Short mmCIF file of C-alpha atoms in Angstrom, two decimals:
data_model
loop_
_atom_site.label_atom_id
_atom_site.label_comp_id
_atom_site.label_asym_id
_atom_site.label_seq_id
_atom_site.Cartn_x
_atom_site.Cartn_y
_atom_site.Cartn_z
CA MET A 4 188.91 152.39 -51.24
CA SER A 5 191.58 150.32 -52.58
CA PRO A 6 190.31 148.89 -56.39
CA SER A 7 190.42 145.57 -54.98
CA LEU A 8 187.14 146.30 -53.47
CA GLY A 9 185.48 148.64 -55.83
CA SER A 10 185.72 145.92 -58.16
CA THR A 11 184.53 143.22 -55.42
CA VAL A 12 181.81 146.07 -55.35
CA GLU A 13 181.12 146.01 -58.98
CA ASN A 14 181.52 142.47 -59.10
CA LYS A 15 178.85 141.83 -56.89
CA ASP A 16 176.15 144.07 -58.43
CA ALA A 17 177.40 143.34 -61.91
CA ILE A 18 176.42 139.18 -59.92
CA MET A 19 172.89 140.27 -58.38
CA GLY A 20 172.25 142.30 -61.84
CA ARG A 21 172.82 138.30 -63.48
CA HIS A 22 170.10 137.51 -60.58
CA ASP A 23 167.48 139.44 -61.26
CA TRP A 24 167.80 139.25 -65.27
CA ASP A 25 167.40 135.24 -64.39
CA ASP A 26 165.09 136.05 -61.74
CA ARG A 27 163.40 138.35 -65.09
CA TRP A 28 163.77 135.59 -66.98
CA ALA A 29 162.31 133.04 -64.74
CA ALA A 30 159.12 134.84 -64.82
CA ILE A 31 159.08 135.53 -69.11
CA ASP A 32 159.49 131.88 -68.92
CA ARG A 33 156.50 130.57 -66.18
CA LYS A 34 154.44 133.31 -67.53
CA TYR A 35 155.62 132.26 -71.03
CA ALA A 36 154.35 128.61 -70.42
CA GLU A 37 150.95 129.61 -68.35
CA GLU A 38 149.81 130.80 -72.13
CA MET A 39 150.95 127.98 -73.57
CA ALA A 40 148.90 125.97 -71.25
CA ALA A 41 145.78 127.79 -71.59
CA SER A 42 146.01 128.09 -75.93
CA ASP A 43 146.89 124.20 -74.91
CA ARG A 44 143.80 123.48 -73.03
CA ALA A 45 141.60 126.21 -75.50
CA TYR A 46 142.72 124.05 -78.74
CA ALA A 47 142.22 120.54 -76.35
CA GLU A 48 138.58 121.90 -75.80
CA ALA A 49 137.99 123.87 -79.17
CA MET A 50 138.72 119.96 -79.98
CA ALA A 51 136.77 118.29 -77.85
CA ALA A 52 133.58 120.68 -79.10
CA ASN A 53 134.20 120.04 -82.73
CA ALA A 54 134.41 115.87 -81.58
CA LYS A 55 131.55 116.38 -80.39
CA ARG A 56 128.90 118.34 -83.32
CA HIS A 57 130.81 115.96 -85.86
CA ALA A 58 129.70 112.22 -83.59
CA GLU A 59 125.75 114.80 -83.09
CA ARG A 60 126.08 115.09 -87.20
CA VAL A 61 126.66 112.35 -88.05
CA ALA A 62 124.65 110.22 -85.05
CA ALA A 63 121.83 112.33 -86.67
CA ARG A 64 122.65 111.78 -89.78
CA LYS A 65 122.56 107.69 -89.44
CA LYS A 66 119.34 108.65 -87.77
CA GLU A 67 117.92 109.90 -90.96
CA GLU A 68 119.22 107.00 -92.90
CA ALA A 69 117.78 104.36 -90.83
CA ILE A 70 114.61 106.44 -90.76
CA ALA A 71 114.52 107.15 -95.10
CA ALA A 72 115.67 102.92 -94.31
CA MET A 73 112.59 102.48 -92.79
CA GLU A 74 110.50 104.43 -94.79
CA ARG A 75 112.29 103.04 -98.28
CA TRP A 76 111.22 99.11 -96.69
CA LYS A 77 107.53 99.87 -95.89
CA ALA A 78 107.10 101.08 -99.08
CA GLU A 79 108.25 97.76 -100.58
CA GLU A 80 106.45 95.99 -98.07
CA HIS A 81 102.75 97.68 -98.99
CA ILE A 82 104.13 97.28 -102.03
CA LYS A 83 104.59 93.50 -101.91
CA ALA A 84 100.91 93.48 -100.46
CA LYS A 85 99.56 94.52 -102.95
CA ALA A 86 100.93 92.55 -105.60
CA LYS A 87 100.28 89.48 -103.26
CA ALA A 88 96.62 91.23 -102.56
CA ASP A 89 96.45 91.75 -106.40
CA GLU A 90 97.35 88.46 -107.05
CA GLU A 91 95.28 86.83 -104.98
CA GLU A 92 91.98 88.74 -106.38
CA PHE A 93 92.85 87.47 -109.70
CA GLN A 94 93.49 84.18 -108.87
CA ARG A 95 89.48 84.63 -107.76
CA ARG A 96 88.26 85.95 -110.56
CA ARG A 97 90.70 83.57 -112.96
CA VAL A 98 89.05 80.19 -111.01
CA ALA A 99 85.44 82.88 -111.15
CA PHE A 100 85.75 83.22 -114.53
CA GLN A 101 86.57 79.19 -115.58
CA ASP A 102 83.77 78.23 -112.41
CA TRP A 103 81.62 80.34 -115.58
CA LEU A 104 82.98 79.48 -118.83
CA ALA A 105 82.01 75.98 -117.63
CA LYS A 106 79.19 76.62 -116.61
CA THR A 107 77.75 78.04 -119.97
CA ARG A 108 79.86 75.06 -122.25
CA MET A 109 77.55 72.28 -119.45
CA LYS A 110 74.84 74.50 -120.71
CA GLN A 111 75.41 75.01 -124.26
CA ILE A 112 76.61 70.70 -123.84
CA LEU A 113 73.04 70.52 -122.74
CA SER A 114 71.51 72.46 -125.40
CA LEU A 115 72.80 70.25 -128.64
CA HIS A 116 72.13 67.75 -127.18
CA ASP A 117 68.28 68.69 -126.31
CA VAL A 118 68.28 69.69 -129.46
CA GLU A 119 70.06 65.90 -130.81
CA LYS A 120 67.66 64.77 -129.22
CA ASN A 121 64.71 67.26 -130.63
CA ILE A 122 66.16 65.89 -134.50
CA VAL A 123 66.29 62.09 -133.15
CA ALA A 124 62.69 62.38 -132.35
CA TYR A 125 62.22 64.53 -135.60
CA CYS A 126 63.71 62.13 -137.37
CA GLU A 127 62.11 58.97 -135.93
CA GLY A 128 58.86 60.41 -135.59
#
């Protein structure tokens, strides 16, 4: 064999070997890209699940706050209604007392008037 032919064969082996390494590196790159894509998908799914849980917690908290606000409003309305009823009862009793007082005074006045009549009748009589 001539040296030029041998060197051509060696060059060919070197070239073939290089292609083998290129294929290996390409396979490694594809595998890395697939793993990164799977990792990115898993991360995205985890973030979506986390966002969903967070949204559910926020919704639950808002619901609890709304229920608490409704209960506070009901309690305030109950207090207002009780105060109104108490005020109406007070006014009713005040009017009844004033009527009783007016009748009592009228009785006293009539009673005094009767006493005056008796005194005048006694004195005249």
